[in-house]
Coordinates of C-alpha atoms and ligand atoms in Angstrom, one line a residue:
X86 CA -0.1 -0.1 0.0
X87 CA 1.4 3.5 -0.9
X88 CA 1.3 5.9 1.7
X89 CA 1.7 10.1 1.6
X90 CA 2.2 12.7 4.1
X91 CA -0.2 15.6 4.5
X92 CA 1.8 18.6 6.4
X93 CA -0.4 21.3 7.7
X94 CA 1.4 24.4 8.0
X95 CA 1.4 26.2 11.3
X96 CA 1.9 29.9 12.4
X97 CA 3.6 30.6 9.2
X98 CA -0.1 30.8 7.7
X99 CA -0.9 34.0 9.6
X100 CA 2.3 36.0 7.7
X101 CA -0.1 37.8 5.5
X102 CA 1.7 39.2 2.4
X103 CA 5.1 37.3 3.3
X104 CA 3.2 34.0 3.4
X105 CA 4.5 32.9 0.2
X106 CA 8.2 33.1 0.9
X107 CA 7.6 31.1 4.2
X108 CA 5.8 28.6 2.1
X109 CA 8.6 28.4 -0.3
X110 CA 11.1 28.1 2.5
X111 CA 9.0 25.4 3.8
X112 CA 9.0 23.4 0.6
X113 CA 12.6 23.9 0.0
X114 CA 13.6 22.7 3.3
X115 CA 11.5 19.4 2.8
X116 CA 12.9 18.8 -0.7
X117 CA 16.6 18.9 0.9
X118 CA 15.6 16.4 3.6
X119 CA 13.8 13.9 1.0
X120 CA 16.9 14.3 -1.7
X121 CA 18.6 11.2 -0.8
X122 CA 15.3 8.9 -0.4
X123 CA 14.1 8.8 -4.0
X124 CA 11.7 11.0 -6.2
X125 CA 9.0 12.8 -4.2
X126 CA 6.1 15.1 -5.4
X127 CA 5.3 18.1 -3.2
X128 CA 2.4 20.2 -3.7
X129 CA 1.1 23.1 -1.6
X130 CA -2.7 23.8 -1.1
X131 CA -4.7 25.5 1.4
X132 CA -2.2 25.4 4.2
X133 CA -1.2 21.7 3.4
X134 CA 1.9 20.1 1.8
X135 CA 0.9 17.0 0.0
X136 CA 4.1 14.7 -0.1
X137 CA 3.8 11.8 -2.3
X138 CA 6.6 9.0 -3.3
X139 CA 6.9 8.9 -6.8
X140 CA 9.4 6.1 -7.4
X141 CA 10.1 2.7 -6.2
X142 CA 12.8 3.9 -4.0
X143 CA 10.7 6.5 -2.7
X144 CA 8.1 4.2 -1.8
X145 CA 10.5 1.6 0.0
X146 CA 11.8 4.7 1.9
X147 CA 8.6 5.8 2.9
X148 CA 8.7 5.6 6.7
X149 CA 12.3 7.4 7.0
X150 CA 11.1 10.1 4.8
X151 CA 8.0 10.9 6.8
X152 CA 10.3 10.7 9.8
X153 CA 12.5 13.3 8.3
X154 CA 9.7 15.6 7.2
X155 CA 8.2 15.4 10.7
X156 CA 11.6 17.1 11.9
X157 CA 11.1 20.1 9.6
X158 CA 9.8 23.3 11.3
X159 CA 6.6 25.1 10.1
X160 CA 4.6 22.1 10.2
X161 CA 2.0 22.2 12.9
X162 CA 0.2 19.1 12.2
X163 CA 0.3 16.1 10.1
X164 CA -1.3 13.2 8.8
X165 CA -0.1 9.8 7.1
X166 CA -2.6 8.9 4.6
X167 CA -3.1 5.7 2.5
X168 CA -3.4 6.4 -1.4
X169 CA -6.0 4.3 -3.2
X170 CA -8.3 4.2 -6.3
X171 CA -11.3 6.5 -6.3
X172 CA -13.8 3.8 -6.1
X173 CA -15.8 3.0 -3.1
X174 CA -14.5 -0.4 -2.8
X175 CA -11.1 0.4 -2.9
X176 CA -11.7 3.2 -0.3
X177 CA -13.5 0.6 2.2
X178 CA -10.7 -2.1 1.6
X179 CA -8.1 0.5 2.5
X180 CA -9.9 2.1 5.4
X181 CA -10.4 -1.8 6.8
X182 CA -6.5 -2.8 6.2
X183 CA -4.7 0.6 6.7
X184 CA -6.8 1.6 9.9
X185 CA -7.3 -1.8 11.4
X186 CA -5.1 -1.2 14.4
X187 CA -6.9 2.1 15.3
X188 CA -10.4 0.6 14.4
X189 CA -9.5 -2.3 16.6
X190 CA -8.2 -0.2 19.4
X191 CA -11.4 2.3 19.4
X192 CA -14.9 2.1 20.8
X193 CA -16.5 4.9 18.9
X194 CA -15.8 6.5 15.6
X195 CA -17.3 8.5 12.8
X196 CA -16.2 8.9 9.4
X197 CA -15.7 12.3 7.7
X198 CA -15.4 12.4 4.2
X199 CA -14.3 15.3 1.7
X200 CA -15.1 15.2 -2.0
X201 CA -12.8 17.8 -3.8
X202 CA -13.5 15.8 -7.1
X203 CA -17.4 16.2 -7.7
X204 CA -17.5 13.6 -10.4
X205 CA -17.3 11.0 -7.8
X206 CA -20.5 9.3 -7.7
X207 CA -21.4 9.8 -3.8
X208 CA -21.5 12.9 -2.4
X209 CA -19.8 13.8 1.0
X210 CA -22.6 12.6 3.4
X211 CA -23.3 9.6 1.1
X212 CA -19.7 8.3 1.5
X213 CA -19.3 8.8 5.2
X214 CA -22.6 7.0 5.8
X215 CA -21.7 4.0 3.6
X216 CA -18.2 3.8 4.5
X217 CA -19.4 3.9 8.1
X218 CA -22.0 1.1 7.6
X219 CA -19.1 -1.0 5.8
X220 CA -16.7 -0.3 8.9
X221 CA -19.4 -1.5 11.4
X222 CA -19.6 -4.7 9.5
X223 CA -15.9 -5.3 9.4
X224 CA -15.6 -4.1 13.3
X225 CA -18.5 -5.2 14.9
X226 CA -17.5 -3.9 18.4
X227 CA -17.5 -0.6 17.2
X228 CA -20.5 2.2 17.7
X229 CA -20.9 5.7 15.9
X230 CA -20.7 8.7 17.7
X231 CA -20.8 11.6 15.4
X232 CA -19.9 14.3 18.3
X233 CA -17.2 13.2 20.4
X234 CA -15.7 9.7 18.8
X235 CA -12.3 8.3 19.8
X236 CA -11.5 7.7 16.1
X237 CA -12.3 9.7 12.9
X238 CA -11.7 7.9 9.7
X239 CA -11.1 10.4 7.4
X240 CA -11.4 9.9 3.5
X241 CA -10.6 12.6 0.9
X242 CA -11.5 12.4 -2.8
X243 CA -8.9 14.5 -4.8
X244 CA -8.1 14.9 -8.5
X245 CA -6.1 11.8 -9.0
X246 CA -6.7 9.5 -6.3
X247 CA -8.5 9.0 -2.9
X248 CA -6.9 9.3 0.6
X249 CA -7.8 7.5 3.8
X250 CA -6.5 8.5 7.3
X251 CA -7.1 8.6 11.0
X252 CA -7.0 12.5 11.6
X253 CA -4.4 14.8 12.6
X254 CA -1.4 14.6 14.8
X255 CA 0.7 17.2 16.2
X256 CA 3.9 18.2 14.3
X257 CA 7.4 20.0 15.3
X258 CA 5.5 23.6 15.1
X259 CA 8.0 26.5 14.5
X260 CA 8.8 28.5 11.4
X261 CA 10.6 27.4 8.4
X262 CA 14.4 27.7 8.5
X263 CA 16.0 30.3 7.7
X264 CA 13.2 32.8 7.6
X265 CA 14.3 34.5 10.7
X266 CA 18.0 34.8 9.5
X267 CA 21.1 33.1 11.0
X268 CA 22.8 32.7 14.2
X269 CA 25.9 30.9 15.4
X270 CA 25.3 28.5 18.5
X271 CA 27.8 27.6 20.9
X272 CA 27.7 23.8 21.1
X273 CA 29.1 21.8 23.7
X274 CA 28.8 18.4 24.3
X275 CA 26.4 18.9 27.4
X276 CA 22.8 18.9 27.5
X277 CA 21.8 22.3 27.3
X278 CA 23.4 23.8 24.3
X279 CA 21.9 21.0 21.7
X280 CA 18.4 22.2 23.4
X281 CA 19.1 25.8 22.9
X282 CA 20.2 25.1 19.4
X283 CA 16.9 23.3 18.7
X284 CA 14.8 25.8 20.4
X285 CA 16.2 28.7 18.3
X286 CA 16.1 26.7 15.1
X287 CA 12.4 26.0 15.7
X288 CA 12.0 29.8 15.5
X289 CA 13.0 29.7 11.8
X290 CA 16.8 30.5 12.6
X291 CA 19.6 29.0 10.3
X292 CA 22.3 27.6 12.5
X293 CA 25.9 28.0 12.2
X294 CA 27.5 25.7 15.3
X295 CA 30.6 26.5 17.0
X296 CA 32.5 24.0 19.2
X297 CA 35.5 24.7 21.4
X298 CA 38.0 21.9 21.9
X299 CA 41.3 22.1 23.7
X300 CA 43.5 19.1 22.8
X301 CA 45.2 17.3 24.5
X302 CA 43.0 18.3 27.4
X303 CA 40.1 17.4 25.9
X304 CA 40.0 13.8 23.9
X305 CA 39.3 12.9 20.4
X306 CA 36.1 11.1 21.9
X307 CA 34.8 14.2 23.2
X308 CA 35.0 15.8 19.9
X309 CA 33.2 12.9 18.1
X310 CA 30.6 13.3 20.7
X311 CA 30.0 16.8 19.9
X312 CA 30.0 16.1 16.0
X313 CA 27.3 13.4 16.6
X314 CA 25.4 16.1 18.6
X315 CA 25.6 18.2 15.6
X316 CA 24.6 15.5 13.2
X317 CA 21.4 14.9 15.1
X318 CA 20.7 18.6 15.3
X319 CA 21.0 18.7 11.3
X320 CA 18.3 16.4 11.3
X321 CA 16.2 19.6 12.3
X322 CA 18.3 22.3 10.6
X323 CA 19.2 20.6 7.4
X324 CA 23.1 20.6 6.5
X325 CA 24.6 22.1 9.3
X326 CA 27.8 24.4 9.0
X327 CA 30.3 23.3 12.2
X328 CA 33.3 24.9 13.4
X329 CA 35.7 23.3 15.7
X330 CA 37.9 26.1 17.3
X331 CA 41.3 24.7 18.8
X332 CA 41.0 26.7 21.9
X333 CA 44.2 25.5 23.9
X334 CA 46.6 28.1 23.4
X335 CA 44.2 30.7 24.7
X336 CA 43.0 28.6 27.4
X337 CA 46.8 28.0 28.6
X338 CA 47.7 31.5 28.4
X339 CA 44.6 32.4 30.7
X340 CA 45.6 29.9 33.0
X341 CA 49.5 30.8 33.2
X342 CA 48.9 34.6 33.1
X343 CA 45.7 35.7 35.0
X344 CA 46.7 36.6 38.4
X345 CA 43.3 36.1 39.7
X346 CA 42.1 32.7 39.1
X347 CA 38.8 33.1 40.4
X348 CA 38.2 35.2 37.3
X349 CA 39.3 32.4 34.9
X350 CA 35.8 31.2 33.9
X351 CA 34.2 34.6 32.9
X352 CA 37.4 35.7 31.0
X353 CA 37.5 32.6 29.2
X354 CA 33.8 32.8 28.5
X355 CA 34.3 36.4 27.1
X356 CA 37.1 35.0 24.9
X357 CA 34.9 32.3 23.6
X358 CA 32.1 34.6 22.9
X359 CA 34.7 36.8 21.0
X360 CA 35.7 34.1 18.7
X361 CA 32.2 32.9 18.2
X362 CA 31.6 36.7 17.3
X363 CA 34.2 36.6 14.7
X364 CA 32.9 33.4 13.0
X365 CA 29.3 34.7 13.0
X366 CA 30.4 38.0 11.3
X367 CA 32.1 35.6 8.6
X368 CA 29.0 33.7 8.2
X369 CA 26.5 36.4 8.3
X370 CA 24.9 35.5 11.5
X371 CA 23.0 38.3 13.5
X372 CA 23.0 36.7 17.1
X373 CA 24.9 34.1 19.3
X374 CA 23.0 31.3 20.8
X375 CA 24.1 29.6 24.2
X376 CA 22.7 26.9 26.6
X377 CA 22.8 29.2 29.7
X378 CA 20.2 28.9 32.6
X379 CA 20.0 31.4 35.2
X380 CA 22.1 30.4 38.2
X381 CA 22.7 27.2 37.0
X382 CA 26.4 27.6 37.8
X383 CA 28.8 30.4 38.9
X384 CA 29.1 31.5 35.2
X385 CA 25.4 31.8 34.7
X386 CA 24.6 34.5 37.5
X387 CA 23.3 37.7 36.3
X388 CA 26.7 39.4 36.9
X389 CA 28.6 36.8 35.2
X390 CA 26.1 36.9 32.2
X391 CA 26.2 40.7 31.9
X392 CA 30.1 40.7 32.3
X393 CA 30.1 38.0 29.3
X394 CA 27.7 39.7 27.1
X395 CA 30.0 42.9 27.4
X396 CA 32.7 41.4 25.4
X397 CA 31.2 41.7 21.9
X398 CA 28.3 43.3 20.2
X399 CA 26.0 40.6 18.9
X400 CA 23.0 39.9 20.8
X401 CA 23.3 36.3 23.0
X402 CA 20.1 34.2 22.7
X403 CA 19.6 32.1 25.6
X404 CA 16.4 30.2 25.0
X405 CA 17.2 27.9 28.2
X406 CA 17.5 30.9 30.6
X407 CA 14.1 30.4 32.3
X408 CA 14.2 26.8 32.0
X409 CA 14.8 24.2 35.0
X410 CA 17.6 21.4 34.3
X411 CA 14.6 18.7 34.4
X412 CA 12.6 20.8 31.7
X413 CA 15.7 21.2 29.4
X414 CA 16.3 17.3 30.1
X415 CA 12.8 16.4 28.8
X416 CA 13.5 18.6 25.6
X417 CA 16.7 16.8 25.2
X418 CA 15.0 13.5 25.5
X419 CA 12.3 14.4 23.2
X420 CA 14.6 15.8 20.2
X421 CA 16.9 12.7 20.8
X422 CA 20.2 14.5 22.0
X423 CA 19.9 13.2 25.6
X424 CA 21.6 10.0 25.4
X425 CA 24.5 11.1 23.4
X426 CA 24.9 14.2 25.7
X427 CA 25.3 12.3 28.9
X428 CA 28.3 10.5 27.6
X429 CA 31.0 10.8 30.2
X430 CA 33.6 13.0 28.2
X431 CA 35.4 16.0 29.5
X432 CA 34.5 19.7 27.9
X433 CA 37.0 22.1 27.5
X434 CA 34.9 24.7 29.7
X435 CA 35.5 22.5 32.6
X436 CA 39.4 22.2 32.5
X437 CA 41.5 24.5 34.6
X438 CA 38.5 25.6 36.5
X439 CA 39.2 27.4 39.6
X440 CA 38.1 25.6 42.9
X441 CA 36.1 29.1 43.8
X442 CA 34.7 30.9 40.8
X443 CA 33.9 34.4 41.2
X444 CA 30.0 33.9 41.2
X445 CA 29.3 38.1 41.1
X446 CA 32.3 39.5 39.2
X447 CA 32.5 43.1 38.8
X448 CA 32.8 44.3 35.0
X449 CA 35.6 47.0 36.2
X450 CA 37.7 43.9 37.6
X451 CA 37.1 41.9 34.6
X452 CA 38.1 44.6 32.2
X453 CA 41.1 45.5 34.3
X454 CA 42.4 42.0 34.3
X455 CA 41.7 41.3 30.5
X456 CA 43.6 44.6 29.8
X457 CA 46.6 42.9 31.3
X458 CA 46.5 39.8 29.1
X459 CA 48.1 41.6 26.1
X460 CA 48.4 38.5 24.0
X461 CA 44.8 37.3 24.4
X462 CA 43.4 38.9 21.3
X463 CA 46.1 37.5 18.8
X464 CA 45.7 34.1 20.3
X465 CA 41.6 34.5 19.8
X466 CA 42.5 35.9 16.2
X467 CA 44.9 32.6 15.5
X468 CA 42.3 30.3 16.8
X469 CA 39.6 31.8 14.4
X470 CA 41.8 31.5 11.6
X471 CA 42.6 28.0 12.1
X472 CA 39.2 26.8 13.1
X473 CA 38.3 23.6 11.5
X474 CA 34.9 23.7 9.2
X475 CA 32.5 20.9 8.1
X476 CA 29.2 20.8 6.8
X477 CA 27.5 18.4 9.2
X478 CA 24.7 16.4 7.3
X479 CA 22.1 13.7 8.8
X480 CA 23.1 11.2 6.5
X481 CA 26.7 11.2 7.9
Ligands
ATP141 P1 25.8 22.6 28.2 O1 25.0 21.5 29.1 O2 25.2 22.9 27.0 O3 27.2 22.0 27.9 P2 27.0 23.3 30.5 O4 25.8 23.1 31.5 O5 28.0 22.5 30.4 O6 26.1 23.6 29.3 P3 28.7 25.8 30.9 O7 29.8 24.9 30.5 O8 28.6 27.0 31.7 O9 27.1 25.0 31.0 O10 28.4 26.3 29.3 C1 27.4 27.2 29.2 C2 27.3 27.5 27.7 O11 28.5 27.7 27.2 C3 26.8 26.1 26.9 O12 25.6 25.8 26.9 C4 27.4 26.4 25.5 O13 26.2 27.2 24.8 C5 28.5 27.3 25.8 N1 29.8 26.2 25.9 C6 30.3 25.5 26.8 N2 31.3 24.8 26.6 C7 31.3 24.8 25.0 C8 32.3 24.3 24.4 N3 33.4 23.6 24.5 N4 32.1 24.7 23.2 C9 31.1 25.5 22.6 N5 30.2 26.0 23.4 C10 30.5 25.8 24.7
MG142 MG1 24.3 24.2 31.3

């Protein structure tokens, strides 16, 4: 049996005059995601994108294709439908076979038919009634409930075929990438930053990921873990530009030359943001993104965040700022990054950390200390220049 996906557009349908550009972005993103999986026909009408397999390879890849499409932002709801001939017998047989699991599990149901092709011999009311009767014969435990049915069997008669499905399910929501522009996310191996990346991509931001590694203090396995996180994110964003910055020299310099080690973390974070800023400018990004959450650790107090922000001029988006760790973890599980994030490898942010970091650093002290580190800027420039770029794709 052939299946198709009907994806209902979400918030983007409220966009008035710009709506077409949102729709085009959504279609383009869906096409990119389906590219490797055969020939597909995409067609948008009345806030819905119809996605149909057109060759054998596409048919064989249907499940994988739908999973991919359902990670594309902009889709508020979807239904998977079976495609069949436009005659009553085929429609009945398809409904009985395709929806058997749902029909067996439900106690009450109704049929809702839509007839776009007016040449079909039964009108919508007649088709609903007749199909309802056939389903009652096939599943005698069912009762019809037209007001609050557990299951609504939908059938649509369209130009070229008929479709049968069991109503809509919730989609990923959000807006198509990159209708909100581009931003650079500071991606660590932790739980928070992949969630932050996901949340902002969901609002239609195209992402560039920047990861800081400090070999030999951080291992190749730690780097591979973050690369895996980037790949998982690319399932939502599409091909993801990914920069790995070797931060060792700047970090050793801070460790060896900063007289007040309780300021180490805040100075390091300022330095990382400046490097991310340089990459962001090159990549035409208009903001930075981090996974910080208020008061989670010493470097995430308001004073520390303010001292960090002052280091560069791009806005820093922190979608996790008001979330508890448990809430962030829930999202990480849902989007599939959690299991990778908890692999126990070191991160460069946690090496050389002082035993008692300053939780309320004063900006004037921070600036004074930074001014006494004349080589830092050159080390940052060098780390930026030597950053290693890859385009990460979900196909690996
Ligand atoms: P996460 O759970 O995302 O690792 P965290 O709890 O480890 O965050 P911090 O180490 O304070 O928190 O880092 C705060 C934020 O700084 C991260 O969410 C991430 O955006 C950024 N960050 C930390 N380490 C790195 C790194 N090695 N490379 C790039 N960004 C980093
Ligand atoms: Mg964190």
